[in-house]
Short mmCIF file of C-alpha atoms in Angstrom, two decimals:
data_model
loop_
_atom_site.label_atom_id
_atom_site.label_comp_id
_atom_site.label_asym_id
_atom_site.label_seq_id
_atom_site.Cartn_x
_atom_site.Cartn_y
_atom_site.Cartn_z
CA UNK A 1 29.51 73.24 -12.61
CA UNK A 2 26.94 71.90 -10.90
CA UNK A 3 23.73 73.45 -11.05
CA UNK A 4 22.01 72.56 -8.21
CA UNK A 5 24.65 73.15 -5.55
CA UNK A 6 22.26 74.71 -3.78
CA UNK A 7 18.64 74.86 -3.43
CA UNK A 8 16.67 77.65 -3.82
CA UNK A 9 15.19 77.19 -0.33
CA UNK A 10 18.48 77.16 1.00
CA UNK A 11 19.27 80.17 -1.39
CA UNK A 12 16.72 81.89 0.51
CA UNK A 13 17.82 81.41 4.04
CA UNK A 14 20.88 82.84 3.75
CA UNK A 15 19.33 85.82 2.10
CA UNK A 16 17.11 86.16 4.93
CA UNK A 17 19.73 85.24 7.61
CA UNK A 18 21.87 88.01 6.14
CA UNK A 19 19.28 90.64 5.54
CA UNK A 20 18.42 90.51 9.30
CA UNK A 21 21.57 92.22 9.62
CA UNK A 22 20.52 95.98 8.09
CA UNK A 23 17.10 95.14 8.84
CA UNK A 24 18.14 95.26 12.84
CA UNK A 25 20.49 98.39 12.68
CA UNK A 26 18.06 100.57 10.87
CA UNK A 27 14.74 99.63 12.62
CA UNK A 28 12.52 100.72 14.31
CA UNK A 29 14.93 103.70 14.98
CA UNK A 30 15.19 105.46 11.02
CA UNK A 31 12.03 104.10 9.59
CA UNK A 32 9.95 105.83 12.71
CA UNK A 33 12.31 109.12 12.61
CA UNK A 34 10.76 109.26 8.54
CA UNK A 35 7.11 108.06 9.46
CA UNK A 36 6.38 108.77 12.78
CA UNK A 37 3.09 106.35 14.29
CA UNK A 38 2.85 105.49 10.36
CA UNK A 39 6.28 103.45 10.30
CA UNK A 40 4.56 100.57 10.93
CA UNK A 41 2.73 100.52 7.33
CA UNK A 42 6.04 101.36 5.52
CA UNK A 43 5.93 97.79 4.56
CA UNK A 44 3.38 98.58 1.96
CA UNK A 45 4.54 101.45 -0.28
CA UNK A 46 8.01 99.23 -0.05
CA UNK A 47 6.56 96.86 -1.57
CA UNK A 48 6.81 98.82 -5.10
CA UNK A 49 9.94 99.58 -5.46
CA UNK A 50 11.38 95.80 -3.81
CA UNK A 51 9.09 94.27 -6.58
CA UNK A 52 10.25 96.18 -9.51
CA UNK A 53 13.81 95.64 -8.45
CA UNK A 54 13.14 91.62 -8.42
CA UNK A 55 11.37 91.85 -11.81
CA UNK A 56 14.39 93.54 -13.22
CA UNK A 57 16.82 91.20 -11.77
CA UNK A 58 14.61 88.37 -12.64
CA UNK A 59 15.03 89.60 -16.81
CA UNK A 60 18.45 89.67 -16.22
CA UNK A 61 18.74 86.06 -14.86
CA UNK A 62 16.83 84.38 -17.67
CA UNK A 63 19.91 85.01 -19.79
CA UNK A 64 22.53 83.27 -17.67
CA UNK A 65 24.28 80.66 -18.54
CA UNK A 66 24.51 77.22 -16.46
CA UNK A 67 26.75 78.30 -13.80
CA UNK A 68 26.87 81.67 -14.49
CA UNK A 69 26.72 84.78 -11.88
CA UNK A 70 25.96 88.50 -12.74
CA UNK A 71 29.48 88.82 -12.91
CA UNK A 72 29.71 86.28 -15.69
CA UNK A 73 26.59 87.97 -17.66
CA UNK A 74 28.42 91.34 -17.03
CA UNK A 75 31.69 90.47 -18.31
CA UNK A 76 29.78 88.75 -21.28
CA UNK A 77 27.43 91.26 -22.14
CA UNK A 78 29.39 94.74 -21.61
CA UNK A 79 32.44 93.81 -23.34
CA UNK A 80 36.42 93.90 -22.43
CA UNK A 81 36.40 97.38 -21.17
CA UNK A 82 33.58 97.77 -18.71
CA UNK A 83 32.72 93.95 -18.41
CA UNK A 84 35.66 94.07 -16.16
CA UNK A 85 35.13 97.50 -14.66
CA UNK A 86 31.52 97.44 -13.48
CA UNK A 87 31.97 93.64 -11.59
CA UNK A 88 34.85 95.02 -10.28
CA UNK A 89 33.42 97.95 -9.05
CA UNK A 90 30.30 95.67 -7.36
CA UNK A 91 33.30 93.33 -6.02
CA UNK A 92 34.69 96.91 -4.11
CA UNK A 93 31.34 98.25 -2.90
CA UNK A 94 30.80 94.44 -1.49
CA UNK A 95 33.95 94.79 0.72
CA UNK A 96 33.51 98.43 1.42
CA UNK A 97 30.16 97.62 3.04
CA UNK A 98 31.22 94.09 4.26
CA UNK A 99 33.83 96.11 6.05
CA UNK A 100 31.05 98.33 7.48
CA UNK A 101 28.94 95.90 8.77
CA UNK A 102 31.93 94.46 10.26
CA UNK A 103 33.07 97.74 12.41
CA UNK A 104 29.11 98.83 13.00
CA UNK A 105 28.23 95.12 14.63
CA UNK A 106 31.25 95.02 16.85
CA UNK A 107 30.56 99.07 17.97
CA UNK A 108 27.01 97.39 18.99
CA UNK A 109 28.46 94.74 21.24
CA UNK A 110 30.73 96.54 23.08
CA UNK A 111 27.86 99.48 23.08
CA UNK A 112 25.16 97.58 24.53
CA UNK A 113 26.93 94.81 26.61
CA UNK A 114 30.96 94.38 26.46
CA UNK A 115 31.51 98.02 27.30
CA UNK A 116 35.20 97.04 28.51
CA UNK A 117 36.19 95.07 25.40
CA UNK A 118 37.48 96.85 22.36
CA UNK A 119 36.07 96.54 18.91
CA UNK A 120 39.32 95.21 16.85
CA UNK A 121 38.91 91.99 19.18
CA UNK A 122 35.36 91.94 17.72
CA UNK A 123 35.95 92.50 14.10
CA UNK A 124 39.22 90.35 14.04
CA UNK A 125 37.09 87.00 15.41
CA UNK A 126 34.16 87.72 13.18
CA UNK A 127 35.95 88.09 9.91
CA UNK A 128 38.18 84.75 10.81
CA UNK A 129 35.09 82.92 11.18
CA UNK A 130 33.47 84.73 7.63
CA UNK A 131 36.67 83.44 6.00
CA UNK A 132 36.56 80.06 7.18
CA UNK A 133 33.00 79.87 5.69
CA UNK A 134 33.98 81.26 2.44
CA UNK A 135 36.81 78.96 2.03
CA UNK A 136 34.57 76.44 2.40
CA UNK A 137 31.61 75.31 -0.18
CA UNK A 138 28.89 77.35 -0.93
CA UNK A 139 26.54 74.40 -0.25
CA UNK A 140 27.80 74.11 3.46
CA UNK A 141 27.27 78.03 4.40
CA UNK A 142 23.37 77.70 2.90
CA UNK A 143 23.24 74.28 4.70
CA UNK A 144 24.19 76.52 8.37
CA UNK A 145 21.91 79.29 7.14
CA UNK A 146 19.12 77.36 7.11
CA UNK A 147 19.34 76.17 10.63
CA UNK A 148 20.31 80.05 11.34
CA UNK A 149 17.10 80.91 10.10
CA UNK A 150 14.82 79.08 11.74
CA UNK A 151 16.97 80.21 15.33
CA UNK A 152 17.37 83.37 14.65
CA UNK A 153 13.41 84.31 13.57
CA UNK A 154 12.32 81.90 16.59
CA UNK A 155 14.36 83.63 18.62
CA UNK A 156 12.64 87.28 17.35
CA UNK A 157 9.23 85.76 18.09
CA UNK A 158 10.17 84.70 21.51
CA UNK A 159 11.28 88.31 21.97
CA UNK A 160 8.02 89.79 20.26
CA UNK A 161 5.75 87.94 22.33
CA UNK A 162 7.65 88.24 25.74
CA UNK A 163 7.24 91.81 25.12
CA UNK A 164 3.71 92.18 24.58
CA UNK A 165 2.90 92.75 28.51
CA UNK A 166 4.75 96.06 27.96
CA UNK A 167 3.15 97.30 25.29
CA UNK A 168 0.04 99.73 24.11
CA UNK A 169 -2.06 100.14 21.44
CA UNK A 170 -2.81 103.39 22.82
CA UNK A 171 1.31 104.74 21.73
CA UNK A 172 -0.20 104.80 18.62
CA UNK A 173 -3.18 106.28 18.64
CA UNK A 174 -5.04 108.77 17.53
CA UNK A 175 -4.05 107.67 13.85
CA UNK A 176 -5.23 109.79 11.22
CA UNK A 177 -4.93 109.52 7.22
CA UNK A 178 -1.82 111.63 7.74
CA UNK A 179 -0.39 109.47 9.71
CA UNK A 180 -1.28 106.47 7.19
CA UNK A 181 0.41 108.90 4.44
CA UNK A 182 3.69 109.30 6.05
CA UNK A 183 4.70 105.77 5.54
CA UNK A 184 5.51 106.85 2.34
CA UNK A 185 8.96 108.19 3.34
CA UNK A 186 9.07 105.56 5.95
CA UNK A 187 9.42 103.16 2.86
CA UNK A 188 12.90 103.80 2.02
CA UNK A 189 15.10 101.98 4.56
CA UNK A 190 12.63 99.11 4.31
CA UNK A 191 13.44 99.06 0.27
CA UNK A 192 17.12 99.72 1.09
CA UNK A 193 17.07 96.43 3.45
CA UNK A 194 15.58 94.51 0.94
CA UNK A 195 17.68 96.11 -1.88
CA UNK A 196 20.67 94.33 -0.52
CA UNK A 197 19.70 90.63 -2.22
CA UNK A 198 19.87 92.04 -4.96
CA UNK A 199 23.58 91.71 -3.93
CA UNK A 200 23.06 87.81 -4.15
CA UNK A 201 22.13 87.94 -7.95
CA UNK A 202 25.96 87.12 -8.38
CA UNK A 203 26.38 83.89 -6.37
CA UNK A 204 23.28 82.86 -9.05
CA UNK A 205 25.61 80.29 -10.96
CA UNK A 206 25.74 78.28 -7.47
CA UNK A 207 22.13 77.49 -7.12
CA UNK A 208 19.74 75.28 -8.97
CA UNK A 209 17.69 77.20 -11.95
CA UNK A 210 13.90 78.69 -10.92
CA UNK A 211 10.76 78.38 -13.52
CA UNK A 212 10.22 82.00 -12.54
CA UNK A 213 12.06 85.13 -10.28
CA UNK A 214 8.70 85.01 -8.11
CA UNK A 215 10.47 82.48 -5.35
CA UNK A 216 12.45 85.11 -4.30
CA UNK A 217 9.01 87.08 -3.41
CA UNK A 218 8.44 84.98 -0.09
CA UNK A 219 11.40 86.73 1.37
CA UNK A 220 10.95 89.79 0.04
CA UNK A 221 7.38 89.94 1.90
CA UNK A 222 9.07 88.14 4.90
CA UNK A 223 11.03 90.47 5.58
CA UNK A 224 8.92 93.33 5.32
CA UNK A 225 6.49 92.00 7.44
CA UNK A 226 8.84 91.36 10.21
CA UNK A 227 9.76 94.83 9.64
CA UNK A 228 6.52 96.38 9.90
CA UNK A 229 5.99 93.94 13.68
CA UNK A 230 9.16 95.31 14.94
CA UNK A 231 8.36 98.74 14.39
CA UNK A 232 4.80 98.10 16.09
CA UNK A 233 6.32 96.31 18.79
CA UNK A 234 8.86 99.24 19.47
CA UNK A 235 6.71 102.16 18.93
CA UNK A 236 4.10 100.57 21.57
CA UNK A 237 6.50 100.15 24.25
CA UNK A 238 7.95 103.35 23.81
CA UNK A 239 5.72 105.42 21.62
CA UNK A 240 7.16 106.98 18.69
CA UNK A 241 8.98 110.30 19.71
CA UNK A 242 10.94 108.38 22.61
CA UNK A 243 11.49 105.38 19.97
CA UNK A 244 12.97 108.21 17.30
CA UNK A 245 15.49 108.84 19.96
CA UNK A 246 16.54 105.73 21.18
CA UNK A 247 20.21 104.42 19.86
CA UNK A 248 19.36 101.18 20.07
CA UNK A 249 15.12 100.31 20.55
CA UNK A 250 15.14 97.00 20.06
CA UNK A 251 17.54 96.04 22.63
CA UNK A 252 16.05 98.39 24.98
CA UNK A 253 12.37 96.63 24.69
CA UNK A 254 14.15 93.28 25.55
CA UNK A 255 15.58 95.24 29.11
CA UNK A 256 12.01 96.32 29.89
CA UNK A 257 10.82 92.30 29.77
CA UNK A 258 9.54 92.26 33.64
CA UNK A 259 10.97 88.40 34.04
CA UNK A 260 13.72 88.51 36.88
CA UNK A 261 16.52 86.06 35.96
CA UNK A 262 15.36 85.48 32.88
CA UNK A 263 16.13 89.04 31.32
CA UNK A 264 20.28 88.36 30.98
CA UNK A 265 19.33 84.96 28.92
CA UNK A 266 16.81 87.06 26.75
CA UNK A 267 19.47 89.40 25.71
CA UNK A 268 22.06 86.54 24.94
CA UNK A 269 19.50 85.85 22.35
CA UNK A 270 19.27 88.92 21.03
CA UNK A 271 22.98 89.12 20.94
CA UNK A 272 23.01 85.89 19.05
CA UNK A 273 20.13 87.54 16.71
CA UNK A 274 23.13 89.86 16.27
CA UNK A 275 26.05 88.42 15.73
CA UNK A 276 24.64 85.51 13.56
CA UNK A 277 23.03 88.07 11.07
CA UNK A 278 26.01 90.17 10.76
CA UNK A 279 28.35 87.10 10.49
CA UNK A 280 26.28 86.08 7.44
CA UNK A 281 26.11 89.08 5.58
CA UNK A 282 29.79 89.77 5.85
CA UNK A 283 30.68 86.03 4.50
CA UNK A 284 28.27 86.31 1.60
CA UNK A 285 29.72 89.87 1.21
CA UNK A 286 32.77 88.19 0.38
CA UNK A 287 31.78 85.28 -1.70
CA UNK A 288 29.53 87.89 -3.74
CA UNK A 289 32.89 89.98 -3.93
CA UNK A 290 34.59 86.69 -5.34
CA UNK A 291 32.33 85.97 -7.97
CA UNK A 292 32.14 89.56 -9.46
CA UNK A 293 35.96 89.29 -9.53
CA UNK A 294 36.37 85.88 -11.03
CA UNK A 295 35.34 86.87 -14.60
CA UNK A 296 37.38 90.04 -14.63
CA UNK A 297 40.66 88.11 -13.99
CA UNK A 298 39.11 84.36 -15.52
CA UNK A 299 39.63 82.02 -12.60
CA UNK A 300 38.01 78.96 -12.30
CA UNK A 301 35.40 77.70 -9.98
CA UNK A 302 36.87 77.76 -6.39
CA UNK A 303 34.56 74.94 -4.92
CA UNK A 304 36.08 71.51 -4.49
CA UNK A 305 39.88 72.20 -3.52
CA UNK A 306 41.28 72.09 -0.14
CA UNK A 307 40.35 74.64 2.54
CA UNK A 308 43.89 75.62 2.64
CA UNK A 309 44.65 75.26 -0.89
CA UNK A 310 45.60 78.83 -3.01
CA UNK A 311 45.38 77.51 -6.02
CA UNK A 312 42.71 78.39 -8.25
CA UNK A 313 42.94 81.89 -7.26
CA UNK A 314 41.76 80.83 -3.79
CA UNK A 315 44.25 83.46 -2.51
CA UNK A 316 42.09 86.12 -3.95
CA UNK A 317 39.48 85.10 -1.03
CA UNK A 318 42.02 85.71 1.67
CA UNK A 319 42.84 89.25 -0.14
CA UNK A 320 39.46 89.69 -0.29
CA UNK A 321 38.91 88.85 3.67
CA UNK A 322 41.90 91.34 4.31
CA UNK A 323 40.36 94.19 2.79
CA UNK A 324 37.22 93.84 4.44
CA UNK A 325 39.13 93.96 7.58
CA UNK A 326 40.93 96.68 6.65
CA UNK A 327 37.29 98.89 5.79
CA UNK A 328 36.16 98.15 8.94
CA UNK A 329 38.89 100.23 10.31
CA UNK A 330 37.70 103.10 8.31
CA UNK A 331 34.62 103.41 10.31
CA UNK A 332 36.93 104.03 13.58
CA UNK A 333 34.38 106.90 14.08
CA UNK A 334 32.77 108.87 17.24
CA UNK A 335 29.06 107.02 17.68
CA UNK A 336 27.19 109.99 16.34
CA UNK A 337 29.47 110.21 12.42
CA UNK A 338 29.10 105.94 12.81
CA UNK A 339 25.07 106.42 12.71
CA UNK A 340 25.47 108.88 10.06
CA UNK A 341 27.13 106.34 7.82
CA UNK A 342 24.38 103.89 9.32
CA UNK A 343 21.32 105.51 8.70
CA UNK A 344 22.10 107.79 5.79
CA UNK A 345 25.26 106.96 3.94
CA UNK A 346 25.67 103.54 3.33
CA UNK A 347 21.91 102.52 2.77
CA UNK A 348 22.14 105.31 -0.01
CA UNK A 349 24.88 103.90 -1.26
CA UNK A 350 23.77 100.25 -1.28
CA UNK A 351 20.03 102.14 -3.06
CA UNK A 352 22.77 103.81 -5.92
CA UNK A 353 24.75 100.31 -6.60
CA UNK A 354 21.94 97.89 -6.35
CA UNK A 355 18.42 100.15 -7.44
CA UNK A 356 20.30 102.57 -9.75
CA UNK A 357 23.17 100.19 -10.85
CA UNK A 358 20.91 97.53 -12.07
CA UNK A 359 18.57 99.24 -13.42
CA UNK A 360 20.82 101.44 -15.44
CA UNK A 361 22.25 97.94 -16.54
CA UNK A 362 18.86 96.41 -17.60
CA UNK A 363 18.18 99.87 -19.52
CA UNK A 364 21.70 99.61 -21.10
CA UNK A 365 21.57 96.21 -22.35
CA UNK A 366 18.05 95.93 -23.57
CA UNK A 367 19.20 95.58 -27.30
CA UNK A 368 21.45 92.55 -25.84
CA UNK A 369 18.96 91.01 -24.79
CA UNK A 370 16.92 91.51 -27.52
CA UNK A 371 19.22 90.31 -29.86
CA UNK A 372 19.08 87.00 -27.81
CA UNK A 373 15.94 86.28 -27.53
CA UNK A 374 15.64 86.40 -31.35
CA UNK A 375 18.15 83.95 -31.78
CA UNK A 376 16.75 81.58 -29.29
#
């Protein structure tokens, strides 16, 4: 296999690209409903537990092999038994929440804008398109994130900035040390955001080797940043209490812009914002799903065959884009249990499978790796 498939800058776009996705649906609304006028410093006390997460997958990478994924180290490292069953069980949380992100962005469209469209229509175009991608190679889907990128964060600045004529410093006053102290809580569905590259740890085999697991840390702060500006945006426009309450904040702020014509093109932006993070999540969702699966059942390297080829166990990818489709239809859910899921459920599940899973898994094969480095 190649090595450098990929670059790590392009690595990193479609980490960001994808992590918009979480990062949209749980901010400003959860992060101010934990914090209050502090939400806006959550980005700092998130900072701990991102870090130690990269550290920890950063020891684990050292030890792959040239074109090797988490899955591969898994299935190497943890034997016949569970070296099967813990990839596996990443590859079903993958499509589980792939299919979640899939129901969740479509319920936001039709929501906020297509009121008279139904959400199947949505989730059936969207996962067509993520399947397409995945069939192709990895190098052309971070090739389109990169571009993505540098639309999609433009097009959040362009927002940001429109916006400021609305907003007030004063929304966020009087700020007190209590205030500064309840970011604490605030933290945790900024970690759980950034949590989720830790997803992308098993696509490692496709991109080219680091000197060191800080390049990843650009992101990592990128992200929170942005984070920490769209909850100050918000929370200015609105003020906290009426931002806790809001479904969807954001979206809202962009309806306030006092532009005339201009407003209906702002909010095809956003809906672009939208749809291209969510559309990138769920096809790395699936690729990640592919290569935690590959070692369990030994199939080779998908990357170089036909887009309509099976062979290879290229079918496994359209299985794999069926059951996401099929998840999605497990979130058929009144609005109210859907933000349940949104806000509490699946960003403590993705905090048990990525911050608990791995580091159970570093913790479990420390004499592994010990064991290698002596040899080495």
């Amino acid at each position: 296999m190649d090595e450098k498939r990929i670059t790590r800058k392009q690595f990193a776009a479609a980490i960001t690209v994808s992590l918009l996705s979480p990062l949209l649906r749980l901010l400003p609304q959860t992060a101010v409903g934990l914090a209050g006028k502090g939400a806006w410093l959550s980005p700092l006390p998130a900072l701990i537990p991102v870090l130690l997460l990269a550290l920890i997958l950063e020891s684990l990478r050292r030890h792959m092999r040239p074109g090797e994924g988490m899955g591969g180290l898994l299935r190497r490292w943890l034997g016949p038994v569970m070296g099967r069953v813990v990839p596996a069980l990443y590859a079903a949380w993958f499509l589980f929440y792939g299919g979640f992100i899939l129901r969740s962005g479509a319920e936001r469209l039709v929501s906020t804008v297509y009121a008279s469209s139904g959400q199947g229509l949505f989730a059936a175009v969207t996962i067509a398109l993520c399947l397409t991608v995945t069939l192709g190679q990895m190098r052309a889907a971070a090739r389109t994130a990169v571009i993505l990128r540098a639309v999609l964060l433009g097009a959040l600045a362009v927002v940001i900035v429109l916006s400021v004529s609305n907003m007030d410093a004063d929304r966020l006053a009087p700020f007190s040390w209590q205030d500064a102290a309840s970011a604490v809580p605030g933290a945790l569905p900024l970690a759980s955001v950034c949590g989720v590259a830790a997803c992308f740890s098993f696509l490692s085999g496709y991109v080219e080797k680091p000197k060191n697991g800080r390049w990843l840390w650009g992101t990592h702060l990128l992200l929170l940043a942005l984070g920490g500006v769209i909850c100050a945006s918000v929370m200015s426009v609105f003020g906290p209490a009426l931002t806790a309450r809001l479904t969807y904040p954001f979206f809202i702020m962009i309806r306030s812009i006092s532009l005339g014509d201009m407003v209906p093109r702002i909010e095809a932006v956003v809906i672009a914002v939208w749809v291209g993070a969510d559309f990138m999540l769920v096809a790395m969702l699936l690729r990640c799903a592919h290569e935690a699966l590959r070692p369990v059942f030994g199939l080779p390297d998908p990357e170089g065959l036909p887009m309509g080829s099976l062979r290879g166990g290229r079918f496994l990818l359209w299985l794999e884009a069926g059951a996401v489709f099929a998840c999605s239809f497990l979130f058929d859910l009144p609005p109210w249990q859907l933000k349940l899921w949104s806000d509490r459920y699946i960003p403590l599940g993705n905090d048990i499978m990525l911050y608990g899973g791995f580091t159970l898994l570093w913790l479990a094969t420390i004499p592994k790796r010990k064991k290698e480095k002596s040899k080495s």
